[in-house]
mmCIF file of C-alpha atoms in Angstrom:
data_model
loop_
_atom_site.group_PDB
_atom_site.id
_atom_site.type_symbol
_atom_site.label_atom_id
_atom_site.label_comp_id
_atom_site.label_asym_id
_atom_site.label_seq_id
_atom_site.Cartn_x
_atom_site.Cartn_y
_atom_site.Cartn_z
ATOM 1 C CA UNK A 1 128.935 -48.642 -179.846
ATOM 2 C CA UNK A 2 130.885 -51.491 -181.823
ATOM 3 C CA UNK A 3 134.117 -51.834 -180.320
ATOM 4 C CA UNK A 4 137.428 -51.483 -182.350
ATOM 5 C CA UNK A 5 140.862 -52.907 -181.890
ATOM 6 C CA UNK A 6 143.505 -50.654 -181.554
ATOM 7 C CA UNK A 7 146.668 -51.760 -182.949
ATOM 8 C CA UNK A 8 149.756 -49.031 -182.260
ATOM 9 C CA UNK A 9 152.364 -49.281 -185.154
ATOM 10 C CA UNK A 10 155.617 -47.915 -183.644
ATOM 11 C CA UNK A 11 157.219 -45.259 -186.824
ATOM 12 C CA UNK A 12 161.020 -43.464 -185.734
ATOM 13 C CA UNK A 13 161.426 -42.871 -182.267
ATOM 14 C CA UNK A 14 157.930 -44.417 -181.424
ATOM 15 C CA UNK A 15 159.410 -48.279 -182.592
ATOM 16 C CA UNK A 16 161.688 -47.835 -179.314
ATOM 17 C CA UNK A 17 158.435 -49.032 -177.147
ATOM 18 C CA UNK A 18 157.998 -52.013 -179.656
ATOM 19 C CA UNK A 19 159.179 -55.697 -178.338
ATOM 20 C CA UNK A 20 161.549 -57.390 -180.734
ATOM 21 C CA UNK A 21 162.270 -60.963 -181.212
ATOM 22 C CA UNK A 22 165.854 -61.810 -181.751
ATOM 23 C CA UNK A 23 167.304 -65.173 -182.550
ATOM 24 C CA UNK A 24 170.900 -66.102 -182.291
ATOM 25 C CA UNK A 25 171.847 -69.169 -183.667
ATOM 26 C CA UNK A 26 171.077 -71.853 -184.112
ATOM 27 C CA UNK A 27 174.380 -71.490 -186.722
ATOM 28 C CA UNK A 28 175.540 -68.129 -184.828
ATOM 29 C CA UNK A 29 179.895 -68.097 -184.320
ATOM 30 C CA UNK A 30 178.965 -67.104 -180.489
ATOM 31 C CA UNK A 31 177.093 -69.985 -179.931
ATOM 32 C CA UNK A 32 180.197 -73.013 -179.770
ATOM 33 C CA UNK A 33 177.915 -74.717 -181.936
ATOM 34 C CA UNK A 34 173.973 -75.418 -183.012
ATOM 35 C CA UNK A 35 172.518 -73.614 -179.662
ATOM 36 C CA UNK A 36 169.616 -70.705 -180.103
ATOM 37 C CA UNK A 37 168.883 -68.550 -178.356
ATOM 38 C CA UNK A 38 165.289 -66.470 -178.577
ATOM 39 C CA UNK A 39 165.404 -63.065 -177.146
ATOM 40 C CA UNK A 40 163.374 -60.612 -176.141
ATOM 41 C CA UNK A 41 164.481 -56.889 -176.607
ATOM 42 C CA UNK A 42 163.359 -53.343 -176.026
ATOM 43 C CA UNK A 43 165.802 -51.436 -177.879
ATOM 44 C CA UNK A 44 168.975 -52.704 -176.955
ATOM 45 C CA UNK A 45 168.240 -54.464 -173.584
ATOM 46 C CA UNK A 46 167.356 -58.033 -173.458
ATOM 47 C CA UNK A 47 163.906 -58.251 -171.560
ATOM 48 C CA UNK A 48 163.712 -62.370 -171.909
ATOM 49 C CA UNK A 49 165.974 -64.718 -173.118
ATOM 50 C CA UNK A 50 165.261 -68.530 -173.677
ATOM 51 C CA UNK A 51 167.256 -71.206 -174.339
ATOM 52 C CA UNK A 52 166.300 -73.634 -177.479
ATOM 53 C CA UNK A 53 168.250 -76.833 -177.375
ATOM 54 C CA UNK A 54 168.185 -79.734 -179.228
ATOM 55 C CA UNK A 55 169.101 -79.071 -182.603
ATOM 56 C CA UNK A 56 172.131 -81.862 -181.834
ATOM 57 C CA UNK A 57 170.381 -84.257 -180.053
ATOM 58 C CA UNK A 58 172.663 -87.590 -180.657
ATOM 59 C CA UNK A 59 170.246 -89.977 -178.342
ATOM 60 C CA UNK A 60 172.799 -91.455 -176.647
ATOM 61 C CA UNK A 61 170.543 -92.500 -173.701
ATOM 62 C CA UNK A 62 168.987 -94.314 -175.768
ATOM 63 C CA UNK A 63 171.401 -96.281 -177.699
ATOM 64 C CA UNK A 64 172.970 -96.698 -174.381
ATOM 65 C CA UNK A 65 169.803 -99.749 -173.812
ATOM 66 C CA UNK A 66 171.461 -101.560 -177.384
ATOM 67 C CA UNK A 67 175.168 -101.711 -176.026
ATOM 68 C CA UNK A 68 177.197 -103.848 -173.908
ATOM 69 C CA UNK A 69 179.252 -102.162 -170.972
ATOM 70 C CA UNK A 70 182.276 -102.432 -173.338
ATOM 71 C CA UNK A 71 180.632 -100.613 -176.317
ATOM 72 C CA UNK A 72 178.786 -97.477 -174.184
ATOM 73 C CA UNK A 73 182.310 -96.083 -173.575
ATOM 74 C CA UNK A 74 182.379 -95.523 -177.049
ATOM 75 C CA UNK A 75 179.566 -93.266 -176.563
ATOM 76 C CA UNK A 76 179.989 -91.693 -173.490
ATOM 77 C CA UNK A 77 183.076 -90.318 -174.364
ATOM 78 C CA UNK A 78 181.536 -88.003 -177.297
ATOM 79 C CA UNK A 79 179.091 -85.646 -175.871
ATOM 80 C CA UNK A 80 181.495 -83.368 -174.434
ATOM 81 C CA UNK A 81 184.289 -83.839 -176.597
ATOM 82 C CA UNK A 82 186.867 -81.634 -175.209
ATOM 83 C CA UNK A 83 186.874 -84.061 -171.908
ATOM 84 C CA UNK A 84 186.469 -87.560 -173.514
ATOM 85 C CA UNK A 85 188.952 -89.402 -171.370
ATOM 86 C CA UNK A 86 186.693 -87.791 -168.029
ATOM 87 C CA UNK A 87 183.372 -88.390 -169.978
ATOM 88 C CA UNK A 88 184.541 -92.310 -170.321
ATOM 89 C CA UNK A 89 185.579 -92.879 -166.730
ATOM 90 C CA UNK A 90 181.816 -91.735 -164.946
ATOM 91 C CA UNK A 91 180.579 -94.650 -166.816
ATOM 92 C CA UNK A 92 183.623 -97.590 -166.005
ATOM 93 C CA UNK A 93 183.306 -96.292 -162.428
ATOM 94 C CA UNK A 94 179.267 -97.064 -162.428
ATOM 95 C CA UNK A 95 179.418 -100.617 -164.200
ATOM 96 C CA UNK A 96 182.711 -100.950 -161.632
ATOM 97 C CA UNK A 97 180.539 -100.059 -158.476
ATOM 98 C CA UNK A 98 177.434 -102.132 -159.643
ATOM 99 C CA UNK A 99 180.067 -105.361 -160.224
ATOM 100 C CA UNK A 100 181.888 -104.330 -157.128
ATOM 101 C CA UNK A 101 185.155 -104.651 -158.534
ATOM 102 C CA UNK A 102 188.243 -103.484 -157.411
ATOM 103 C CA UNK A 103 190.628 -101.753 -159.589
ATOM 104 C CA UNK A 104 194.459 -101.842 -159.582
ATOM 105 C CA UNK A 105 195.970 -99.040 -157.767
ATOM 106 C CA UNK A 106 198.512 -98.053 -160.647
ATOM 107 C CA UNK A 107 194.872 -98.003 -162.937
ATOM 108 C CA UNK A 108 193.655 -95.425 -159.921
ATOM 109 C CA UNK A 109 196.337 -93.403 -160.172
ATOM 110 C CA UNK A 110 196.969 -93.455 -164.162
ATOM 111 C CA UNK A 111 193.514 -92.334 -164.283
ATOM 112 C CA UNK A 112 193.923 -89.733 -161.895
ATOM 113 C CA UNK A 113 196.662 -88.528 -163.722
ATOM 114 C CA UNK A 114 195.078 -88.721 -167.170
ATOM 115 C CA UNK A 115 191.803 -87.010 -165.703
ATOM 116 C CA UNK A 116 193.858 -83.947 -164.861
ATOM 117 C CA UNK A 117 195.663 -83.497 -167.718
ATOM 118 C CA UNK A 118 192.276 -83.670 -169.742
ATOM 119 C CA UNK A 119 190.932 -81.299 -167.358
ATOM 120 C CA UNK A 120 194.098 -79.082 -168.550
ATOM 121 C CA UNK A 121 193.090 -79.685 -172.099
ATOM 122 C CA UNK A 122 189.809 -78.327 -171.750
ATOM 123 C CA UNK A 123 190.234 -75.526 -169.511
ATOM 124 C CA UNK A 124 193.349 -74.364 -172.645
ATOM 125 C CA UNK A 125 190.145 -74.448 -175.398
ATOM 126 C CA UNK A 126 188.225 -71.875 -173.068
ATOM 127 C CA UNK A 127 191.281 -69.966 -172.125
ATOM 128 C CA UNK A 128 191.995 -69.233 -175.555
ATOM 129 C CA UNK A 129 188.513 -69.034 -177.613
ATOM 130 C CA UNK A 130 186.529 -66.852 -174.591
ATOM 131 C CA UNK A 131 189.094 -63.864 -175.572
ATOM 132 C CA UNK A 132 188.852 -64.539 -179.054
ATOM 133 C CA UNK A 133 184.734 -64.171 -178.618
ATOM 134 C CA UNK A 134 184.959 -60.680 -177.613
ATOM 135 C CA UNK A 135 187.547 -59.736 -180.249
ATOM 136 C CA UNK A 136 191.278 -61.004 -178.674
ATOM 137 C CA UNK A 137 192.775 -63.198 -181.001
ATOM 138 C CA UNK A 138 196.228 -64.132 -179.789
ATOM 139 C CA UNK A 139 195.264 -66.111 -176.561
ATOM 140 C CA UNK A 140 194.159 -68.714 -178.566
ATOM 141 C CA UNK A 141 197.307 -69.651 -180.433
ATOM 142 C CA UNK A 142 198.809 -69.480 -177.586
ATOM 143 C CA UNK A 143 196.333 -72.084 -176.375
ATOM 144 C CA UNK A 144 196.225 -74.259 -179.096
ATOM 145 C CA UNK A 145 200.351 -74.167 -179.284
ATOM 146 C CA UNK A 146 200.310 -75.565 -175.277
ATOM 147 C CA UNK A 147 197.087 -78.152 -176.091
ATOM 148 C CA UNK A 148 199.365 -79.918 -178.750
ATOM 149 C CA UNK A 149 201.612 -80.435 -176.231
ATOM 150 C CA UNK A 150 199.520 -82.241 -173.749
ATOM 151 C CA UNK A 151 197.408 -83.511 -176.798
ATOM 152 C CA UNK A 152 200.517 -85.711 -177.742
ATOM 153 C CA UNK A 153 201.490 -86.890 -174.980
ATOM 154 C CA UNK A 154 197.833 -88.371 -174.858
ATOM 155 C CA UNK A 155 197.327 -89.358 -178.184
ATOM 156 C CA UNK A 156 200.742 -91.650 -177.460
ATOM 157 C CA UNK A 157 199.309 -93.389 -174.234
ATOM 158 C CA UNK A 158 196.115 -93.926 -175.720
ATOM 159 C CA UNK A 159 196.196 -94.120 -179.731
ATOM 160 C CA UNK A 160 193.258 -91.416 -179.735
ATOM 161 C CA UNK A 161 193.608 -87.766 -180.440
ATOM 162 C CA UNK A 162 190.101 -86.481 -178.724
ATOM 163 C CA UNK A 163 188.053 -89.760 -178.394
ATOM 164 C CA UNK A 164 190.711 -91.237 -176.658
ATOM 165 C CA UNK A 165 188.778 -94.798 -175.651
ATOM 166 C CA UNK A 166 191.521 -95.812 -172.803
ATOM 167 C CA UNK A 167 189.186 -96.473 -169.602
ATOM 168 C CA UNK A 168 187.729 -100.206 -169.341
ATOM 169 C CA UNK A 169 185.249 -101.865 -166.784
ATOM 170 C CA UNK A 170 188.157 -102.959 -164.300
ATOM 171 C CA UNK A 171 191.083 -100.564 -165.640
ATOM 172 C CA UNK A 172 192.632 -99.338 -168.331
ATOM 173 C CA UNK A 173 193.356 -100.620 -171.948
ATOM 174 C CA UNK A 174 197.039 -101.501 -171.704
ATOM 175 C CA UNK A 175 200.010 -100.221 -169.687
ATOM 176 C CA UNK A 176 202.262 -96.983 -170.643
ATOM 177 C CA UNK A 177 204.620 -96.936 -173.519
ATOM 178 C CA UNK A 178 208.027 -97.413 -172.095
ATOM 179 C CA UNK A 179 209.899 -93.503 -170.953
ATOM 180 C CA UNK A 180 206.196 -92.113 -171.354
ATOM 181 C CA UNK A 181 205.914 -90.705 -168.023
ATOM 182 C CA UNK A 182 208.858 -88.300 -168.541
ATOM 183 C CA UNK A 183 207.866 -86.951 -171.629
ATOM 184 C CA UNK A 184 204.215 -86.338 -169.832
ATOM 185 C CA UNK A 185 206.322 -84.658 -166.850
ATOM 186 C CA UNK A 186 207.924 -82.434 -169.911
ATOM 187 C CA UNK A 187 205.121 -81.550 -171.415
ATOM 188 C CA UNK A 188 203.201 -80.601 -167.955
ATOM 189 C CA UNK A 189 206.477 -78.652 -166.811
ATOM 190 C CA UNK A 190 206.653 -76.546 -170.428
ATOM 191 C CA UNK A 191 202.794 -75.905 -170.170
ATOM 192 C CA UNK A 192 202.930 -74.549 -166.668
ATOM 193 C CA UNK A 193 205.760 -72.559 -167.866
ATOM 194 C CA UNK A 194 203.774 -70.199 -170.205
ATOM 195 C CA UNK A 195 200.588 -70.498 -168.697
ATOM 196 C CA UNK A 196 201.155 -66.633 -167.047
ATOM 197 C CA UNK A 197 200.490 -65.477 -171.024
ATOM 198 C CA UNK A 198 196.828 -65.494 -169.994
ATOM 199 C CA UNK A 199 197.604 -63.615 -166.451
ATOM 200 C CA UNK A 200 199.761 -60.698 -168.636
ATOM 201 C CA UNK A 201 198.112 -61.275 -171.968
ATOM 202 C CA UNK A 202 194.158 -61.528 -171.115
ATOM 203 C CA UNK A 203 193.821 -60.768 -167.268
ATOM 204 C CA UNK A 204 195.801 -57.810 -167.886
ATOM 205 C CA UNK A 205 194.146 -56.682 -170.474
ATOM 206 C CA UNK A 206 191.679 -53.397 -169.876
ATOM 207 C CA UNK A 207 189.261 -53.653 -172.321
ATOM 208 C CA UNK A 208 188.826 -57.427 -171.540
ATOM 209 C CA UNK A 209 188.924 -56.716 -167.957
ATOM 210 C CA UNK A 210 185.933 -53.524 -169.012
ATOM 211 C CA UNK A 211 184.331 -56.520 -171.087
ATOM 212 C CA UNK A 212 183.789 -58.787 -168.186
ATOM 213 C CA UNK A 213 184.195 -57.299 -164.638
ATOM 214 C CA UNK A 214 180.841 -56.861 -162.997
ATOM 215 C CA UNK A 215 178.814 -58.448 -166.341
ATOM 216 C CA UNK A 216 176.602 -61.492 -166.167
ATOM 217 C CA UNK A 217 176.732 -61.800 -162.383
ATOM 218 C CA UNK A 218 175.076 -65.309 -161.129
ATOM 219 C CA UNK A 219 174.612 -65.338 -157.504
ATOM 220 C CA UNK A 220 175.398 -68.848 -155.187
ATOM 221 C CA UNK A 221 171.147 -68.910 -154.993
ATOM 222 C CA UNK A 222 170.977 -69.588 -158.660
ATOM 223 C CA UNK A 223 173.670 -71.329 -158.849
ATOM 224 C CA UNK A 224 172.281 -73.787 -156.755
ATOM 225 C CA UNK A 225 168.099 -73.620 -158.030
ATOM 226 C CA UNK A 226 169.501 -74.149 -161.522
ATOM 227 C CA UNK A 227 171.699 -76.793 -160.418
ATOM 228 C CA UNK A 228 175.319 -74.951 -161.519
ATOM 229 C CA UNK A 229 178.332 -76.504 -161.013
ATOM 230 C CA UNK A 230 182.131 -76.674 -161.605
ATOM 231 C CA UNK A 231 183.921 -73.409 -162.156
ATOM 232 C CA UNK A 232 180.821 -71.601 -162.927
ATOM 233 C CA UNK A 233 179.532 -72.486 -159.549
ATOM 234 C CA UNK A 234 182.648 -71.935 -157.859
ATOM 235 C CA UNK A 235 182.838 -68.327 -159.571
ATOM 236 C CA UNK A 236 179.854 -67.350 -157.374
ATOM 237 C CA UNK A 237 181.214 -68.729 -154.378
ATOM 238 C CA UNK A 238 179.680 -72.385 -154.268
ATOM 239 C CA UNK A 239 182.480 -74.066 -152.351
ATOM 240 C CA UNK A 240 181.941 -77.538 -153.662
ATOM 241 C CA UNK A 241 184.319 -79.908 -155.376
ATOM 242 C CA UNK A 242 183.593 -83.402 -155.859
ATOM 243 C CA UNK A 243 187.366 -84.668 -155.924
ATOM 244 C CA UNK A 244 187.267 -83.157 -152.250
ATOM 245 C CA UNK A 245 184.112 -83.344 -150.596
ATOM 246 C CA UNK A 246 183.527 -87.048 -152.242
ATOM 247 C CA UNK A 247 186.552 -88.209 -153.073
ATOM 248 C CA UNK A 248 187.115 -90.893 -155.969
ATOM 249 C CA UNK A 249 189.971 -92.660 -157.608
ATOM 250 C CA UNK A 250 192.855 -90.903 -156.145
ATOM 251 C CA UNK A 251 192.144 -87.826 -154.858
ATOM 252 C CA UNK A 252 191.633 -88.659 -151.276
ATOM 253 C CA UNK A 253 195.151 -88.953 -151.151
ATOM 254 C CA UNK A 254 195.845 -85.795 -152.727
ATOM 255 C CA UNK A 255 194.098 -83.562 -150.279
ATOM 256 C CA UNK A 256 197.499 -81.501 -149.583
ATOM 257 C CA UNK A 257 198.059 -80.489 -153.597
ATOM 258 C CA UNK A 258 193.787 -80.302 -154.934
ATOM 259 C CA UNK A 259 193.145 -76.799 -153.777
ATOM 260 C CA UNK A 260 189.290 -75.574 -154.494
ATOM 261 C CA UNK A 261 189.418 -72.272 -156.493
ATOM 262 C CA UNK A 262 186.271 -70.148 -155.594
ATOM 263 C CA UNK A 263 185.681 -66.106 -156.272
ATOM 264 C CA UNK A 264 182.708 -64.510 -154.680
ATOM 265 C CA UNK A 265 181.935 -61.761 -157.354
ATOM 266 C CA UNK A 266 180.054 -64.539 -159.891
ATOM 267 C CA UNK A 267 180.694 -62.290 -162.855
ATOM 268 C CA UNK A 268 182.396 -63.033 -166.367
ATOM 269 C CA UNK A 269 186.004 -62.236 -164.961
ATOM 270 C CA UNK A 270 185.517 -64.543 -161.855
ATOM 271 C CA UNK A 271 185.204 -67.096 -164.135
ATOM 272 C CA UNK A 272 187.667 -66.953 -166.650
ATOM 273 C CA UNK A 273 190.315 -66.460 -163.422
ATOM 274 C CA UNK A 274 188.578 -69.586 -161.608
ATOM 275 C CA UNK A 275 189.213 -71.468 -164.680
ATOM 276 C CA UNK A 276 192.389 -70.362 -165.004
ATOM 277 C CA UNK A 277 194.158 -70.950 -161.761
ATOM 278 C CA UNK A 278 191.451 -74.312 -161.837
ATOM 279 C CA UNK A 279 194.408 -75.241 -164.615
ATOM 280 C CA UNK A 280 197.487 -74.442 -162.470
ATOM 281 C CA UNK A 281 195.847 -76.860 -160.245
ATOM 282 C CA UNK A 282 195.168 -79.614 -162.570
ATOM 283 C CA UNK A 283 199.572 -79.427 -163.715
ATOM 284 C CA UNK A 284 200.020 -79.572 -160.059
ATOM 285 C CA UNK A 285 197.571 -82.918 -159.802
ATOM 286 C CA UNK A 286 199.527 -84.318 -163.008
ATOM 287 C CA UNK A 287 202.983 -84.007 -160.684
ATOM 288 C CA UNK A 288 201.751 -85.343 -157.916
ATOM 289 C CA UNK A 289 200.680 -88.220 -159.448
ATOM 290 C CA UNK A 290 203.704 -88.916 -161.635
ATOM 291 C CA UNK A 291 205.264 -88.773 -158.461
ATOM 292 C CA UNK A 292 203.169 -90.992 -156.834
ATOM 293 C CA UNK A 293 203.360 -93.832 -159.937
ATOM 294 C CA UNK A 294 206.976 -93.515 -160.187
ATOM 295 C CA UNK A 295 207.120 -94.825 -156.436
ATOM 296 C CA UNK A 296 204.284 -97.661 -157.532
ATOM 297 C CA UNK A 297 205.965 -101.080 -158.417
ATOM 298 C CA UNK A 298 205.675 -102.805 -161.875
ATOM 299 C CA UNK A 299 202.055 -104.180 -161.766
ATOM 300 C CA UNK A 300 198.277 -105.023 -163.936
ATOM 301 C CA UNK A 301 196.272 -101.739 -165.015
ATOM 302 C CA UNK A 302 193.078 -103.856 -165.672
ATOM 303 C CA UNK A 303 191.384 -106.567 -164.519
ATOM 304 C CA UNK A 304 190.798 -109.414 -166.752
ATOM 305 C CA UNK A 305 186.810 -109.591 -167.475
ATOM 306 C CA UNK A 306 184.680 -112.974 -168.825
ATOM 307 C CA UNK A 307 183.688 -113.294 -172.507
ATOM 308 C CA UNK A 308 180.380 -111.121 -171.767
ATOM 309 C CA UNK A 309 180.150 -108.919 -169.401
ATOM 310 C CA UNK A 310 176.833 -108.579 -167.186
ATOM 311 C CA UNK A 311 175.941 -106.240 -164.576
ATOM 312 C CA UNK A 312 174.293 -107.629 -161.615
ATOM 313 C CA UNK A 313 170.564 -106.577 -160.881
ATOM 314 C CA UNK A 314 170.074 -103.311 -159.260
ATOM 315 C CA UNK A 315 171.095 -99.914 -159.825
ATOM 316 C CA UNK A 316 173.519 -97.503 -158.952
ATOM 317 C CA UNK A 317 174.923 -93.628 -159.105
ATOM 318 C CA UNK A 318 178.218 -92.450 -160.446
ATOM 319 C CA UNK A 319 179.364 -88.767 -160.303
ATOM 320 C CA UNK A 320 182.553 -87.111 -160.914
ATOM 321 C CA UNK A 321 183.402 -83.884 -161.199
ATOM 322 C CA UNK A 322 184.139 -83.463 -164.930
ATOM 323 C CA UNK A 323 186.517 -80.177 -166.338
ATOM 324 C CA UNK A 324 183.285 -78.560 -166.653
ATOM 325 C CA UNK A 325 180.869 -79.624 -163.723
ATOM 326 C CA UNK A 326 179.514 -82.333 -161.895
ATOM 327 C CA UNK A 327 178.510 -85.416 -164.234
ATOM 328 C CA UNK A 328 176.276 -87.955 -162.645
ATOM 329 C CA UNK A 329 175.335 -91.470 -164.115
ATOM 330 C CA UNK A 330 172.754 -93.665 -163.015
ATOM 331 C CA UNK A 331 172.683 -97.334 -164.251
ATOM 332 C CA UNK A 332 169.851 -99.401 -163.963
ATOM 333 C CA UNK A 333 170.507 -103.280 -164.558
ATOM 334 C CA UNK A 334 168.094 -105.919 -165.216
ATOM 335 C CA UNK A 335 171.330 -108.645 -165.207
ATOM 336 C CA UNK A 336 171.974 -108.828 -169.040
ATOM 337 C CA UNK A 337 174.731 -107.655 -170.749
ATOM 338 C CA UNK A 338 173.325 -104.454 -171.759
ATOM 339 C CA UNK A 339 172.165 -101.582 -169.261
ATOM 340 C CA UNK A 340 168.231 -101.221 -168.661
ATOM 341 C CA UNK A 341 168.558 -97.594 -168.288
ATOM 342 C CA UNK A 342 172.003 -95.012 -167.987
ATOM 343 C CA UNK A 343 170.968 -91.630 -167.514
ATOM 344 C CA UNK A 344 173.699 -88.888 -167.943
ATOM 345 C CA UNK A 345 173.734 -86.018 -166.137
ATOM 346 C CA UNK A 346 175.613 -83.529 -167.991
ATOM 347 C CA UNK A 347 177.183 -80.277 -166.705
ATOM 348 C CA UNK A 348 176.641 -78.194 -169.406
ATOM 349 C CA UNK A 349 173.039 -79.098 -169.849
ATOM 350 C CA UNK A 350 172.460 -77.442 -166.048
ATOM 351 C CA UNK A 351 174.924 -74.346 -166.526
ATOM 352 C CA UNK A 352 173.436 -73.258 -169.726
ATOM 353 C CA UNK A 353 169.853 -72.992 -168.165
ATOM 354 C CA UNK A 354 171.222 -70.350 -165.932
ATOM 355 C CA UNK A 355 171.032 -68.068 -168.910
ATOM 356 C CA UNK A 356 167.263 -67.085 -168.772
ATOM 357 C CA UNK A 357 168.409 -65.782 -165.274
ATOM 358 C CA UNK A 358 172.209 -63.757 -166.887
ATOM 359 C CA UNK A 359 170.865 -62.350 -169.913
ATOM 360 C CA UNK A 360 167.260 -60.392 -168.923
ATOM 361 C CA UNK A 361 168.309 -56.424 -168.118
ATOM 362 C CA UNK A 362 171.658 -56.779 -169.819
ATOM 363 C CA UNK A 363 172.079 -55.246 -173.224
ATOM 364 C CA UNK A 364 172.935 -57.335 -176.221
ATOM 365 C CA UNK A 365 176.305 -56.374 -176.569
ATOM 366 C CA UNK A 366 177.061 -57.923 -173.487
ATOM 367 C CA UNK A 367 175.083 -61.542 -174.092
ATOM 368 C CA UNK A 368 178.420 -62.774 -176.059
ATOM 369 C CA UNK A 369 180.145 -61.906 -173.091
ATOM 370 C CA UNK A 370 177.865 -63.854 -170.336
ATOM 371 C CA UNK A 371 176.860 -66.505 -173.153
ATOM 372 C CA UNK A 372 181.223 -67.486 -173.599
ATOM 373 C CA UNK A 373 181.538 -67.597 -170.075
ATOM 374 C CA UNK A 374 179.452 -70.192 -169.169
ATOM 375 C CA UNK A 375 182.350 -72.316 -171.098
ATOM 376 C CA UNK A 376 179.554 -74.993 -172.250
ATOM 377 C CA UNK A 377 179.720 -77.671 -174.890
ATOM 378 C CA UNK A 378 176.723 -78.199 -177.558
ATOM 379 C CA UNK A 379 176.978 -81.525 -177.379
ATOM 380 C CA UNK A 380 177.284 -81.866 -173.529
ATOM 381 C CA UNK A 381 173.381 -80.020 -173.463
ATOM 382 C CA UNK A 382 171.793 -82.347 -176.316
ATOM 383 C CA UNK A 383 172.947 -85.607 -175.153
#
């Protein structure tokens, strides 16, 4: 007998069996930019979901190999570009440790202090667009009406509105503009002021609270096999916080005020609220270290560097724990001017990967949901 091939064509009810391919993005307004995604679904349930990256890829790696130490902060500071001043300071603190320099303690402590209100900034653009993804439009005015506030008071220390370019090998560009640090105390004071919108406004919101409670749940296991960090990590109960468990710059000293916000349930709401009282914490860094350089005397912010700048020989490992995860940088010197190798490890580009483990069993209506909380930047994945 010749065999056949069978081929069952689902019609009506029967298509329900059928596998479907479904691609959002990579131009999708749930994506925060050119990210697909390449699901699997029977009916309305997602059986597999893949992550395709790249459609940004800037190959700043790279050009990192054609720059001098001055010029890569100019680069560094653009792949997550909600946390350029944070982005910019992993790299000064590698070329730093690899030199062996010592920076100025009012540099340590303006940095500190800038860190955390970026941290602020970015945690606000989450805070306000992760509602607006599943149909709440008001938080984000709110949140872009309490960014301008901290935005200025950046954009006058630095001269940059989102690439701010202030860190340099050995310090900082210049020193503050004279009365600066009490319009930064103002501005941190009226933020923290209205920052219970989101508690009354969002957390107390049913349908967001239907939306999100018990929805994308990531367990501290995956967390940890897909390398998941920051306040997605500390939403599943990952107790682990860089600025405490490794101090740098300042924070060693700040052990009383940095307070590690964890959850244990590791769904959507557990990490909007760890990123949200994550911010409370940040304005209560930026106090304590306005405090702290109002006692400082009158002193550098940089140290002063030769003509060209070369890293010894050797190599070395930076990581800080960026407003969205851990960012490592390793720097590989072969004694010229330029590095040999700096490989970026990016937050976003681990957290994102945890969505082939989120998405499969959940229905589609839901992937906006898990997909927004994972608070990820496009251009933090395709570095």
């Amino acid at each position: 007998m010749t065999p056949t091939t069978q081929a069952t064509v689902g019609i009506g009810g029967a298509a329900e069996s059928t596998d479907m391919v479904l691609n959002i993005g990579p131009q999708h307004p749930s994506t925060h930019g050119v990210l697909r995604l390449r699901l699997v679904l029977d009916g309305e349930r997602i059986q597999q979901a893949e992550p395709v990256i790249g459609y940004m890829h800037r190959g700043a790696e790279k050009l990192f190999e054609a720059r001098d130490y001055r010029q890569i902060v100019m680069l560094a500071n653009r792949h997550d570009w909600l946390s350029a001043f944070s982005n910019e300071l992993g790299v000064v603190l590698a070329v730093e440790r690899m030199l062996g320099m010592e920076v100025p303690e009012r540099a340590v402590w303006l940095r500190t202090l800038l860190a955390e209100l970026n941290r602020v900034l970015n945690h606000l653009m989450f805070l306000g667009s992760y509602p607006l993804e599943l149909g709440g439009i008001t938080p984000v005015f709110h949140a872009f009406r309490e960014r301008e506030e901290l935005q200025n008071v950046m954009e006058e220390v630095s001269g940059g509105r989102m690439h701010y370019m202030f860190n340099r090998v050995g310090g900082l560009k210049e020193d503050l503009p004279l009365g600066w640090t009490g319009r930064a105390r103002a501005a941190v004071a009226d933020v923290r002021s209205r920052m219970d919108v989101y508690d009354r406004l969002v957390l107390g919101n049913e349908i967001f609270r239907a939306r999100t409670r018990g929805v994308g749940v990531l367990s501290a296991q995956a967390a940890h096999a897909y390398g998941v960090s920051g306040p997605i990590a500390r939403a599943s109960g990952v107790d682990f916080d860089l600025r405490r468990d490794e101090p740098y710059l300042a924070y060693g000293e700040l052990q009383d005020t940095l307070k590690v916000v964890t959850r244990q349930e590791g769904d959507c709401l557990a990490r909007f609220e760890c990123l949200l009282e994550q911010s409370h914490v940040a304005l209560d860094l930026a106090d304590a270290c306005l405090d702290r350089l109002a006692e400082l005397p009158p002193g550098p912010v940089n140290q002063r560097l030769p003509k060209v700048l070369k890293a010894p020989e050797g190599h070395t490992y930076a990581w800080t724990e960026n407003p969205l995860g851990i960012n490592g940088y390793y720097l590989v010197s072969k004694g010229e001017k330029t590095p040999y190798r700096l490989k970026l490890r990016s937050a976003s580009y681990n957290n994102i990967q945890a969505l082939a483990e989120l998405l499969p069993g959940t229905l589609v209506a839901d992937m906006v949901a898990i997909l927004g909380s994972l608070f990820f930047v496009v251009g933090d994945i395709d570095k």
